[in-house]
PDB file of C-alpha atoms and ligand atoms in Angstrom:
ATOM      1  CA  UNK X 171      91.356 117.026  71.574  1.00 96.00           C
ATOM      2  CA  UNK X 172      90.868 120.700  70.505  1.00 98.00           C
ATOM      3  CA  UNK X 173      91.541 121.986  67.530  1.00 98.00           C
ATOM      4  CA  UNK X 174      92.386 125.855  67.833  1.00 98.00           C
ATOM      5  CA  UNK X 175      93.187 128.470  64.874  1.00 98.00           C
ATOM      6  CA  UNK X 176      93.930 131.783  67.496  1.00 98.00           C
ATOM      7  CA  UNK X 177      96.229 132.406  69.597  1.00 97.00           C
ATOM      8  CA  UNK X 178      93.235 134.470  72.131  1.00 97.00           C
ATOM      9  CA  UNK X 179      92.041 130.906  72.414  1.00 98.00           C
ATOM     10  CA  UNK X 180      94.914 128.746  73.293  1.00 98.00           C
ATOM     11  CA  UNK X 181      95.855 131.453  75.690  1.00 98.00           C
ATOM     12  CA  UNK X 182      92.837 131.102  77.462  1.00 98.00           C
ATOM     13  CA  UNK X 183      93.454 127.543  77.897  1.00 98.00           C
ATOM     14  CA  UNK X 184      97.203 127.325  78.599  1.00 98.00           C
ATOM     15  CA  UNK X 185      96.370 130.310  81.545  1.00 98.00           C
ATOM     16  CA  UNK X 186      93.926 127.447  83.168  1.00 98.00           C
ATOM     17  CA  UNK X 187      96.879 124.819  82.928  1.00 98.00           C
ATOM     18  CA  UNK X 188      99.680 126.929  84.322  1.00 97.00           C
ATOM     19  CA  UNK X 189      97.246 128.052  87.236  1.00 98.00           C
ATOM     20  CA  UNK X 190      96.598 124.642  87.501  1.00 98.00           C
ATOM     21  CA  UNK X 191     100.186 123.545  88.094  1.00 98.00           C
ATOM     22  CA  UNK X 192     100.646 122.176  84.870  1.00 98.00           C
ATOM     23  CA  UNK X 193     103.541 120.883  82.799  1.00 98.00           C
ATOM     24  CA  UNK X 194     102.625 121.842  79.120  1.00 98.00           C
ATOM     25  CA  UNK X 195     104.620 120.292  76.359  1.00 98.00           C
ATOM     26  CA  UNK X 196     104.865 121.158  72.747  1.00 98.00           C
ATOM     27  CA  UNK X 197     105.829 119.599  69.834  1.00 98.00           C
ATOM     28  CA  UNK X 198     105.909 121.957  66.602  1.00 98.00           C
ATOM     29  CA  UNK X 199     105.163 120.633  63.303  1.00 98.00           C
ATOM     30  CA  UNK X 200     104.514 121.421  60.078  1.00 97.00           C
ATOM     31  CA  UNK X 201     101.849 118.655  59.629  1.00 97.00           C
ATOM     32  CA  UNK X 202     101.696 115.705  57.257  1.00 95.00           C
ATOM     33  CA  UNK X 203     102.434 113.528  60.345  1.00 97.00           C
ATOM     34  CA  UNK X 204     103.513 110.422  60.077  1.00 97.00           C
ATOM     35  CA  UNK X 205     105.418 108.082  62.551  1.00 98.00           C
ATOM     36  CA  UNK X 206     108.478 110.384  63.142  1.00 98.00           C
ATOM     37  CA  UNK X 207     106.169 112.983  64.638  1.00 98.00           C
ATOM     38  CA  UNK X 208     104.083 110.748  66.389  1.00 98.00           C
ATOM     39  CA  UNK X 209     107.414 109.925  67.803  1.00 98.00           C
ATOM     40  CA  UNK X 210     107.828 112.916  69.660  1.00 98.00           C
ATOM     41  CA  UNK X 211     104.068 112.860  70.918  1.00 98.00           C
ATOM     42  CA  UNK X 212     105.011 109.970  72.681  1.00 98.00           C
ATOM     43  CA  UNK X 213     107.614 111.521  74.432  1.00 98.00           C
ATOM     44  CA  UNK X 214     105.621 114.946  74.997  1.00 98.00           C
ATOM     45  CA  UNK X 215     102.713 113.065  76.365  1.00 98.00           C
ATOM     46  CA  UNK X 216     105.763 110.786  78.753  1.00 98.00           C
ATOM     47  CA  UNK X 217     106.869 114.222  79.597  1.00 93.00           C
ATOM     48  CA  UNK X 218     104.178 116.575  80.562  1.00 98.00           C
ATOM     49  CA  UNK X 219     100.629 116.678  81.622  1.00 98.00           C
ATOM     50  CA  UNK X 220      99.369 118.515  78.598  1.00 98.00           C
ATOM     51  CA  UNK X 221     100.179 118.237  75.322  1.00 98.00           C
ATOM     52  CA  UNK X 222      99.834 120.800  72.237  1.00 98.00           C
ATOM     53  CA  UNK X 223     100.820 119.885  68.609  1.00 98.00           C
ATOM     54  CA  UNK X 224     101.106 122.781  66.609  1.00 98.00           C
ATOM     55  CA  UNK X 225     100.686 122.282  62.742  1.00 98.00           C
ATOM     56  CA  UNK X 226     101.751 125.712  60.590  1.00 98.00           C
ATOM     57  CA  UNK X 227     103.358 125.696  57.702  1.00 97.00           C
ATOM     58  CA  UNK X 228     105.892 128.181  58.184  1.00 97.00           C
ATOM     59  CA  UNK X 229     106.278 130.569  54.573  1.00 97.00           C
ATOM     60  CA  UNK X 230     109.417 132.500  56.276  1.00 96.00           C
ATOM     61  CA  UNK X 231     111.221 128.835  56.091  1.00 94.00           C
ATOM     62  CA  UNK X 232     110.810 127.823  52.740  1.00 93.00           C
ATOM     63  CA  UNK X 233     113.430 129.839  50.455  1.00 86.00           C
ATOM     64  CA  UNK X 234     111.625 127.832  47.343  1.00 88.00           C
ATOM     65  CA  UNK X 235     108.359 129.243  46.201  1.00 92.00           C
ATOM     66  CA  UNK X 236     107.873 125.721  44.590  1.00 90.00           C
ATOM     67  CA  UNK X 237     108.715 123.442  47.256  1.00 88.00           C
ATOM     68  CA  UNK X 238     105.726 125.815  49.818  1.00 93.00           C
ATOM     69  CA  UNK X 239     102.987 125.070  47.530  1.00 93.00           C
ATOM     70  CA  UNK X 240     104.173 121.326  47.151  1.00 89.00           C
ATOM     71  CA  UNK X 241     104.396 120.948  50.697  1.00 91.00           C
ATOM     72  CA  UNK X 242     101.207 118.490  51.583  1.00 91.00           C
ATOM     73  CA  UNK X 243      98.799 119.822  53.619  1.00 94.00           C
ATOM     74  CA  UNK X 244      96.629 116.929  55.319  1.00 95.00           C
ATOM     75  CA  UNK X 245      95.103 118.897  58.568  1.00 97.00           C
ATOM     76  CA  UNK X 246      92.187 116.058  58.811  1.00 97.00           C
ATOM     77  CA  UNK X 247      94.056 113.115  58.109  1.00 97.00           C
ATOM     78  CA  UNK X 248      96.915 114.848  61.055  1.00 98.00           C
ATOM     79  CA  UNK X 249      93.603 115.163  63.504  1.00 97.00           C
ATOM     80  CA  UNK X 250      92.930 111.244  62.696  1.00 97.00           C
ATOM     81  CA  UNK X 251      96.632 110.110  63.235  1.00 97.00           C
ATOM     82  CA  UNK X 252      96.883 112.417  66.464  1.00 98.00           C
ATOM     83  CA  UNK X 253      93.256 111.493  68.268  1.00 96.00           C
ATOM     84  CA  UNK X 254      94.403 107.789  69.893  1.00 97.00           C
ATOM     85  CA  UNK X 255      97.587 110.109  71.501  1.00 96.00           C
ATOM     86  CA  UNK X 256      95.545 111.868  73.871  1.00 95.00           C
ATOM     87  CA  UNK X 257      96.684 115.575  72.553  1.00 98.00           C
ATOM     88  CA  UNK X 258      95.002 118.355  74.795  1.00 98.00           C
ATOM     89  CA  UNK X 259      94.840 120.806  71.594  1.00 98.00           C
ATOM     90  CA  UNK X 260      95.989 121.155  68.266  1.00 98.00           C
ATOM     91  CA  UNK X 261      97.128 124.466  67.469  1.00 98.00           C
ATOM     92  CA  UNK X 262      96.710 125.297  63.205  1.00 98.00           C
ATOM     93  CA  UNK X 263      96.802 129.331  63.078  1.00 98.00           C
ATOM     94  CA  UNK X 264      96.514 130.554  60.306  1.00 96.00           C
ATOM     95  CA  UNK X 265      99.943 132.863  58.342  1.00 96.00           C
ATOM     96  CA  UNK X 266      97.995 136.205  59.297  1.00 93.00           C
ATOM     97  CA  UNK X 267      98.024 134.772  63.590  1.00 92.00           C
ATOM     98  CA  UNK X 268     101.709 134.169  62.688  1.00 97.00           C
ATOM     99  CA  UNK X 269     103.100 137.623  60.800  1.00 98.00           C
ATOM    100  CA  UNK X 270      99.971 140.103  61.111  1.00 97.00           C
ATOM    101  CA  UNK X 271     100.561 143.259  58.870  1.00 97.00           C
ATOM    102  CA  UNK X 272     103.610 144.923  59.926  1.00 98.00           C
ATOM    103  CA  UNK X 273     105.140 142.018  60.984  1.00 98.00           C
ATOM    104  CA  UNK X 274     109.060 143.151  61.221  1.00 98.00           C
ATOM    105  CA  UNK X 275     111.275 141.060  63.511  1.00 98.00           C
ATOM    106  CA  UNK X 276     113.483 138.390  62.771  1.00 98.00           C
ATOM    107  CA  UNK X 277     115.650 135.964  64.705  1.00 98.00           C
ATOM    108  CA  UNK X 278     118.761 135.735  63.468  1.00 97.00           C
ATOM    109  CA  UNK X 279     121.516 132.776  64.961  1.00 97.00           C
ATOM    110  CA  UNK X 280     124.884 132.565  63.806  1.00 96.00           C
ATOM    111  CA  UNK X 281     127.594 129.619  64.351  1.00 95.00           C
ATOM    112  CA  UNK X 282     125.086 126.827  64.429  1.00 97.00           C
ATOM    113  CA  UNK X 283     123.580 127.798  61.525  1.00 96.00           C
ATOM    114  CA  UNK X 284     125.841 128.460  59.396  1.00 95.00           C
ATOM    115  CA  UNK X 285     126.594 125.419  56.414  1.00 97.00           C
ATOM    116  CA  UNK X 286     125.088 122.523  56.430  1.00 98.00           C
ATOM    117  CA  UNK X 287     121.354 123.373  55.468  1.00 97.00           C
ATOM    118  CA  UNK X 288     121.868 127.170  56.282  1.00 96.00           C
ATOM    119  CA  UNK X 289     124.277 127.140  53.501  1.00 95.00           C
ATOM    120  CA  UNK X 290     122.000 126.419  50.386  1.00 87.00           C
ATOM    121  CA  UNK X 291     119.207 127.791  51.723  1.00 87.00           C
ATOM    122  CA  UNK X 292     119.539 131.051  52.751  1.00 89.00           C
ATOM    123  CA  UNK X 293     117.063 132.758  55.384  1.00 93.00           C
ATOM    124  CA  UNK X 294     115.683 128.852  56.661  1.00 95.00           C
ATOM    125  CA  UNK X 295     116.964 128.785  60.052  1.00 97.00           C
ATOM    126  CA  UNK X 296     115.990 132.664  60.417  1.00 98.00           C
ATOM    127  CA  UNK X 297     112.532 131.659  59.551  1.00 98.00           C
ATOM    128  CA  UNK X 298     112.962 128.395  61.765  1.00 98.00           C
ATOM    129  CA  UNK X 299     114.268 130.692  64.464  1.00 98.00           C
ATOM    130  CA  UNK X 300     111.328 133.492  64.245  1.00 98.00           C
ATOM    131  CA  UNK X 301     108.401 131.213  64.129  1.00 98.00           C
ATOM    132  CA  UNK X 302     110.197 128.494  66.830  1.00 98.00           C
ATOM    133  CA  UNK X 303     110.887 131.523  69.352  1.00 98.00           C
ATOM    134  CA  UNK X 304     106.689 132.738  68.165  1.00 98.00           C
ATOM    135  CA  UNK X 305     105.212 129.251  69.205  1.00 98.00           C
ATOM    136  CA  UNK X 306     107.229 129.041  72.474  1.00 98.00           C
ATOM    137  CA  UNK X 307     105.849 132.117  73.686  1.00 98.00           C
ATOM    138  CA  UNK X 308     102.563 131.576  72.339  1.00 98.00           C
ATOM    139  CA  UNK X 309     101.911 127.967  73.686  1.00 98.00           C
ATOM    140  CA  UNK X 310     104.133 129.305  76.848  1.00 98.00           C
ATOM    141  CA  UNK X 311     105.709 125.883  76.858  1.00 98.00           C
ATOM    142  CA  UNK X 312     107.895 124.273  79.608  1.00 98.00           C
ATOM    143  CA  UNK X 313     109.158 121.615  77.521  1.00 98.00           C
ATOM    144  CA  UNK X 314     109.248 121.209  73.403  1.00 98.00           C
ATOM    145  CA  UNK X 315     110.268 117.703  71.799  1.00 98.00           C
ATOM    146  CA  UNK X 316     112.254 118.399  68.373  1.00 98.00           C
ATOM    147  CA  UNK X 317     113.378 115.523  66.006  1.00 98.00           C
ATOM    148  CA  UNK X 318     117.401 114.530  65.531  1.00 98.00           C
ATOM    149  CA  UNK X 319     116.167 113.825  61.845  1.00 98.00           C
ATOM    150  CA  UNK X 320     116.586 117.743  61.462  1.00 98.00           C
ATOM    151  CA  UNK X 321     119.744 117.410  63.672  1.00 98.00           C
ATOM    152  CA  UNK X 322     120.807 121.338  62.421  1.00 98.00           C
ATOM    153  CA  UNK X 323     117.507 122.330  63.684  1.00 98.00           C
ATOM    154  CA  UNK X 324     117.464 121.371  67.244  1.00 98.00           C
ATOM    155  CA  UNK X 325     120.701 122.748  67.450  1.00 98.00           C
ATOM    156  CA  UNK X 326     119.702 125.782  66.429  1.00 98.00           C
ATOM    157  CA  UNK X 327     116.122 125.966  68.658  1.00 98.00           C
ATOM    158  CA  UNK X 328     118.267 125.014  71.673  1.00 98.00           C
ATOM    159  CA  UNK X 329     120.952 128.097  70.935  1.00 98.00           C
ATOM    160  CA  UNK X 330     117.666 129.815  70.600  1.00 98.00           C
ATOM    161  CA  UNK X 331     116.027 129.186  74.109  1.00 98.00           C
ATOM    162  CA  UNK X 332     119.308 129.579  75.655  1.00 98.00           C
ATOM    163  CA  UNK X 333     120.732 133.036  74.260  1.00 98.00           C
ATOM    164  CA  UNK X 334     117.322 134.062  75.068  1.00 98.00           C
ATOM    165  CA  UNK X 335     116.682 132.758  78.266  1.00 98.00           C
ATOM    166  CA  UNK X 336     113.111 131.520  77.116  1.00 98.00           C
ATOM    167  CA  UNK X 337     111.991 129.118  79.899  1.00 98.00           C
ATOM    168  CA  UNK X 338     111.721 126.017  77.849  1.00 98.00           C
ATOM    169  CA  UNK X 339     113.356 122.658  78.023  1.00 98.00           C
ATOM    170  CA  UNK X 340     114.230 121.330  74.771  1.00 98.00           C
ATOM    171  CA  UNK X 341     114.859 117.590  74.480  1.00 98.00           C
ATOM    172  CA  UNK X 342     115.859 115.790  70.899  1.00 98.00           C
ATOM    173  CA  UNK X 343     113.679 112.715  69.621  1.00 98.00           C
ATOM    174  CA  UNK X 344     115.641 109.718  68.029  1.00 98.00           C
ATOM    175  CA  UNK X 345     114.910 109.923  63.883  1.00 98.00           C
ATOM    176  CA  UNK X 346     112.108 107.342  63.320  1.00 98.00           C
ATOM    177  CA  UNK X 347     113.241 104.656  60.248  1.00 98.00           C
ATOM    178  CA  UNK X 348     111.601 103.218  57.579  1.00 98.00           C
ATOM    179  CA  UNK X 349     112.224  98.994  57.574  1.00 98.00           C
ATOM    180  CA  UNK X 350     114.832  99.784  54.725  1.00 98.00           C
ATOM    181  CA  UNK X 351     116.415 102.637  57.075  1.00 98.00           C
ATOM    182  CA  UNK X 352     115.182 105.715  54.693  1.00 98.00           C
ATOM    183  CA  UNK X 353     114.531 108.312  57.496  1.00 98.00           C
ATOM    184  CA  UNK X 354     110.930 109.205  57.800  1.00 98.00           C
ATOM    185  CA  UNK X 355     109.832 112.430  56.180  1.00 97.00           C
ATOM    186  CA  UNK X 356     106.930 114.356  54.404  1.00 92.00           C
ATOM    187  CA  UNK X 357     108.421 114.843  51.829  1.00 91.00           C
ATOM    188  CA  UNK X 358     108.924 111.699  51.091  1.00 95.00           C
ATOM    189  CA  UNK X 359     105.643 111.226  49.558  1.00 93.00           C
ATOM    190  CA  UNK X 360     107.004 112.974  46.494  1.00 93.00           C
ATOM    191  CA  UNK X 361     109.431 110.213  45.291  1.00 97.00           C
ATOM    192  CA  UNK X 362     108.411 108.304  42.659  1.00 98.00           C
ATOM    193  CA  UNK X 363     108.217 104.864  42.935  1.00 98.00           C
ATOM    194  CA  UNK X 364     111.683 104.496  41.410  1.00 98.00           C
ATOM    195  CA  UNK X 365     113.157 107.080  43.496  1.00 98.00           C
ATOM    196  CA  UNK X 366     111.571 105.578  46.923  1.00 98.00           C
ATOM    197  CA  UNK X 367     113.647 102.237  46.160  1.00 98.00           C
ATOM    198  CA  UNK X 368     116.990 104.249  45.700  1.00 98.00           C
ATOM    199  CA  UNK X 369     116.104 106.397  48.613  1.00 98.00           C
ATOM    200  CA  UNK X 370     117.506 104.223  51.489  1.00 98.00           C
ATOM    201  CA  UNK X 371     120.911 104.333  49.617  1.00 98.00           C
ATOM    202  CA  UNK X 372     121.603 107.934  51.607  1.00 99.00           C
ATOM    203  CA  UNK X 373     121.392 106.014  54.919  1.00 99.00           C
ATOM    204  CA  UNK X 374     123.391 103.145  54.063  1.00 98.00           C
ATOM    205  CA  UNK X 375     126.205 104.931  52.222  1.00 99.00           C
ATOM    206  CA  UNK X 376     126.419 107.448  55.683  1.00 99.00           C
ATOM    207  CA  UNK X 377     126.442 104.089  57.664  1.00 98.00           C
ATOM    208  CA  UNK X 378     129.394 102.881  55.628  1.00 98.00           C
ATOM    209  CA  UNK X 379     131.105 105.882  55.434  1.00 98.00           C
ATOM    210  CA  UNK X 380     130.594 106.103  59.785  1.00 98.00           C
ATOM    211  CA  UNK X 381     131.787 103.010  60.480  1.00 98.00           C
ATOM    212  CA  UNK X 382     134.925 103.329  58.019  1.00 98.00           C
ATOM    213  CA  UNK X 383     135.849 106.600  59.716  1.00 98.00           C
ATOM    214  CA  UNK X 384     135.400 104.918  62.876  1.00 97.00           C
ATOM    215  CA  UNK X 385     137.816 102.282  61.891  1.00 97.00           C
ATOM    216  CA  UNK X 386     140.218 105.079  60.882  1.00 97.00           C
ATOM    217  CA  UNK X 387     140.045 105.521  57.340  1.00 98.00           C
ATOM    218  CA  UNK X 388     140.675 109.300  56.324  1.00 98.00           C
ATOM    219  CA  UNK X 389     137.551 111.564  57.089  1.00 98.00           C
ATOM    220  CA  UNK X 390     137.732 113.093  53.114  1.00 98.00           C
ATOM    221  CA  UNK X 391     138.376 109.501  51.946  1.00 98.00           C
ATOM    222  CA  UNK X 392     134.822 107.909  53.365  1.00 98.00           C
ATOM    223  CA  UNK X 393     133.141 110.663  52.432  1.00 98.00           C
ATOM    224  CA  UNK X 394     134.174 110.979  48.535  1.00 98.00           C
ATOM    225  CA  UNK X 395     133.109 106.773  48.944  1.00 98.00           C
ATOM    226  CA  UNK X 396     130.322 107.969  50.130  1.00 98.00           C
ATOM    227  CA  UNK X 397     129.283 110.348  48.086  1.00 98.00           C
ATOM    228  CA  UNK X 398     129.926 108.293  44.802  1.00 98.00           C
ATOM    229  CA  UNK X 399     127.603 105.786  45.816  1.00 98.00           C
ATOM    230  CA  UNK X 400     124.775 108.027  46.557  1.00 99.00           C
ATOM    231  CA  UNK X 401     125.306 109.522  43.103  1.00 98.00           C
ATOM    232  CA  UNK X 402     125.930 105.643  41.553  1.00 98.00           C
ATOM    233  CA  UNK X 403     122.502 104.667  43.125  1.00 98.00           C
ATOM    234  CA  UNK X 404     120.799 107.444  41.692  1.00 98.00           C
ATOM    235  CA  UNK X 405     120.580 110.492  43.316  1.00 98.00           C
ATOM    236  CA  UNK X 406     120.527 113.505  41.173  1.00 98.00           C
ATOM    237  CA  UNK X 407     123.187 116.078  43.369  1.00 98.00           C
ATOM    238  CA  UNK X 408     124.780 115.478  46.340  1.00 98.00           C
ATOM    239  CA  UNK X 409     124.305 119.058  48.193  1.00 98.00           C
ATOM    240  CA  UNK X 410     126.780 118.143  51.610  1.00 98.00           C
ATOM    241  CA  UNK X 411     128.306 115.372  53.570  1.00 98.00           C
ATOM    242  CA  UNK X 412     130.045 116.751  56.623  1.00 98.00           C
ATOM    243  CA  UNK X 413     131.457 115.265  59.566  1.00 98.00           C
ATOM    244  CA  UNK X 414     130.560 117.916  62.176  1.00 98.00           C
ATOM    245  CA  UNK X 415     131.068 118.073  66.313  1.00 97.00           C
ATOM    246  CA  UNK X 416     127.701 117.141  67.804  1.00 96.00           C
ATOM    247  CA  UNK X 417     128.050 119.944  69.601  1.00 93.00           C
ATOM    248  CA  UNK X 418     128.296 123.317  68.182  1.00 94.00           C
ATOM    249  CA  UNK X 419     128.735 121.578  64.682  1.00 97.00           C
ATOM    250  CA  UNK X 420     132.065 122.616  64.031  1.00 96.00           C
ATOM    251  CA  UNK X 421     133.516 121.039  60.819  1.00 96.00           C
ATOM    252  CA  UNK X 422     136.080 117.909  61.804  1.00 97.00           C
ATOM    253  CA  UNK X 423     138.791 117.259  59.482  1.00 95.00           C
ATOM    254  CA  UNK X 424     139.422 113.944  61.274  1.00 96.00           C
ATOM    255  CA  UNK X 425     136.700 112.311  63.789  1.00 95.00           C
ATOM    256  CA  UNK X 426     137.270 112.941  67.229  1.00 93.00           C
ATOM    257  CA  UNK X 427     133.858 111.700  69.592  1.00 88.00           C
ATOM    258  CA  UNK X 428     131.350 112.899  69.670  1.00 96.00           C
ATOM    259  CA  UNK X 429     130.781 113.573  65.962  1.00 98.00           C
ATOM    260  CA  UNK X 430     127.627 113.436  63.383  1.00 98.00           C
ATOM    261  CA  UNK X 431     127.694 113.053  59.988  1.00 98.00           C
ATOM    262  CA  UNK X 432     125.088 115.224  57.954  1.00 98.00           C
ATOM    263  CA  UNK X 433     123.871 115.011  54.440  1.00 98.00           C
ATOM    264  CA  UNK X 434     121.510 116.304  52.045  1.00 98.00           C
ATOM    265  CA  UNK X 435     120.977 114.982  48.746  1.00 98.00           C
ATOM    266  CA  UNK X 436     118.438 115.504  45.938  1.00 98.00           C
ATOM    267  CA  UNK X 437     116.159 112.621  44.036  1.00 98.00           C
ATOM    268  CA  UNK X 438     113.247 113.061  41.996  1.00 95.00           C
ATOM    269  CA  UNK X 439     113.424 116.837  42.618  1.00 95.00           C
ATOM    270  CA  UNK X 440     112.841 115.917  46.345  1.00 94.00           C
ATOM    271  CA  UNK X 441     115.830 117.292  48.994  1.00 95.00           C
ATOM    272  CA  UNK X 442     116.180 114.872  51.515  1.00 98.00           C
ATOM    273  CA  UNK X 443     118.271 115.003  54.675  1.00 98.00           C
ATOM    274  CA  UNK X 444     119.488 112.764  57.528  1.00 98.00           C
ATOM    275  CA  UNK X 445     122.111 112.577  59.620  1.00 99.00           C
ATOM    276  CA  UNK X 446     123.970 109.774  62.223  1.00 98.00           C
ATOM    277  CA  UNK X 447     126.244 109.823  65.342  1.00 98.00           C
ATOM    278  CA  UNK X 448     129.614 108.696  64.302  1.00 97.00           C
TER     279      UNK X 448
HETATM  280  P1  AMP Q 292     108.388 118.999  60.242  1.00 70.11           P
HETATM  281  O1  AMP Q 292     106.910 118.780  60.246  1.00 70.11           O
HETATM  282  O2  AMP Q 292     109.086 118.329  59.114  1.00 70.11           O
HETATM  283  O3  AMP Q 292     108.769 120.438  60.427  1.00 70.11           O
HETATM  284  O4  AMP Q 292     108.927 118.238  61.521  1.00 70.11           O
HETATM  285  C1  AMP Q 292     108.397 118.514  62.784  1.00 70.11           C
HETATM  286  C2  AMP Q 292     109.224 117.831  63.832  1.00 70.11           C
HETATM  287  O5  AMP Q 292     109.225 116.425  63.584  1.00 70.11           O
HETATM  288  C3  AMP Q 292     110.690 118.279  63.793  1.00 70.11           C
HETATM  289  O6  AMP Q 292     111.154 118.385  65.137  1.00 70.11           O
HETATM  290  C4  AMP Q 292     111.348 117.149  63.073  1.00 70.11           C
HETATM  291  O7  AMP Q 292     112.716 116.993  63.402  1.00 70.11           O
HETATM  292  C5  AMP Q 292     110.544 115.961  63.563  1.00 70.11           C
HETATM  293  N1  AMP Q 292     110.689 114.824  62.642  1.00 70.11           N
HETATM  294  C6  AMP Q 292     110.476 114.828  61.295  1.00 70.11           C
HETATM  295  N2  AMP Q 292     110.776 113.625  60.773  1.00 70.11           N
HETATM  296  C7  AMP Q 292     111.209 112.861  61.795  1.00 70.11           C
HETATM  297  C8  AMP Q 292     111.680 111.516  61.896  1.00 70.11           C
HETATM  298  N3  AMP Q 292     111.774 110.711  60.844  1.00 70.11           N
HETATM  299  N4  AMP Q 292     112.040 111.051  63.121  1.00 70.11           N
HETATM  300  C9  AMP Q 292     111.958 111.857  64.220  1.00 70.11           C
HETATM  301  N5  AMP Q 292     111.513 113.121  64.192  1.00 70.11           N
HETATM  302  C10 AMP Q 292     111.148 113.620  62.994  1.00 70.11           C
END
């Protein structure tokens, strides 16, 4: 396993794969691994005959100075968790490999990224877009393994790839649970005690509310539910809770198949997200 801070370096090693005839596979991360990412590892290292992890924490995605220089940075403790996986190189470049002075172009999607997450947080998915699109070209990927758990995400990286023909296939990873169902996430760490035992509440009120909708009750009328037990378990705000089609994630007044049901919620200060099929 390699660990490799410039991009004149993993070029030089991605050229030997592809003239070797080799599948590369990617799986972009900001670091702080824990299960969920090793979760698409899995799959990359199922799906390809090398395997890069990139770990950058992207500035351009945060639109919350605050929440950047919280977000835990654990590049050793990644290179621990990722060494019994087999992963050809780990790619950590640093922000000036990523926007160099004079850096000027941005990636802009509309539809999919509109609401949901795009809504409160304006600029993410253009920053998500810009560095996503940067790291496919870089790594020159044929196939990149993205996590359901940011469900608005990988629809917006596969819009991405599409509109602009970039030769990668993108396939989405199942959201890794904790026992109590709270969805795996770095941010996680942050909770306080107190707030990691009301955490799983998000999960289990979006359950509810699924399998009530599926059963026909009103889409508004699960959702309010819904929403007033997050806030009765403890959760500070609850930011949305829309049913959306899976694909294209056009709002759905009343469920028609196949649907998802997205939420993001804040407790302890921490913004937490997760999402289900319904
Ligand atoms: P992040 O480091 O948070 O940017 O996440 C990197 C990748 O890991 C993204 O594709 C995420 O969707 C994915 N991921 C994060 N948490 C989970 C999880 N609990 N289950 C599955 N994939 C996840």
């Amino acid at each position: 396993m390699k660990l490799v801070h410039t991009l004149d370096e993993l070029r030089e090693i991605t050229d030997a794969w592809h003239n070797a005839g080799e599948v590369i596979g990617v799986t972009p991360t900001m670091g702080a691994l824990h299960e969920g990412h090793l979760s698409l590892v899995r799959a990359a290292k199922a799906g390809s005959d090398r395997v890069i992890t990139t770990i950058f924490v992207n500035p351009t995605q945060f639109n919350n100075a605050d929440d950047l220089d919280k977000y835990p940075r654990t590049l050793d403790s990644d290179m621990a968790q990722l060494a019994p996986f087999g992963v050809d190189v780990i790619y950590a470049p640093g922000v000036d490999q990523m926007y160099p002075d004079g850096f000027s172009t941005t990636i802009s999607i509309s539809g999919v990224s509109e609401g949901l997450c795009g809504a409160k947080r304006p600029g993410h998915f253009d920053g998500v877009a810009t560095i996503v699109a940067k790291l496919f070209l870089q790594t020159s990927a044929d196939r990149a393994f993205f996590g359901e758990k940011d469900f608005q995400q990988l629809q917006v990286v596969k819009r991405l790839a599409a509109d602009l023909n970039i030769p990668v296939e993108i396939t989405g990873c199942p959201t890794v649970r904790e026992a109590d169902g709270l969805a795996l996430s770095s941010r996680n760490v942050r909770l306080t005690e107190n707030g990691r035992k009301i955490a799983p509440a998000l999960y289990a009120a979006m359950q509810a509310a699924g399998v009530a909708i599926k059963q026909g009750t009103p889409v508004h009328e699960a959702l309010s539910e819904a929403e007033r037990d997050i806030l009765a378990a403890g959760f500070a705000e609850v930011e949305y809770l829309e049913l959306r089609a899976e694909n294209g994630l056009a709002p759905l007044g009343t469920h028609s198949e196949p649907a998802r049901l997205l939420a993001a919620a804040w407790l302890d200060g921490v913004r937490l997200i997760d999402n289900i099929a319904v």
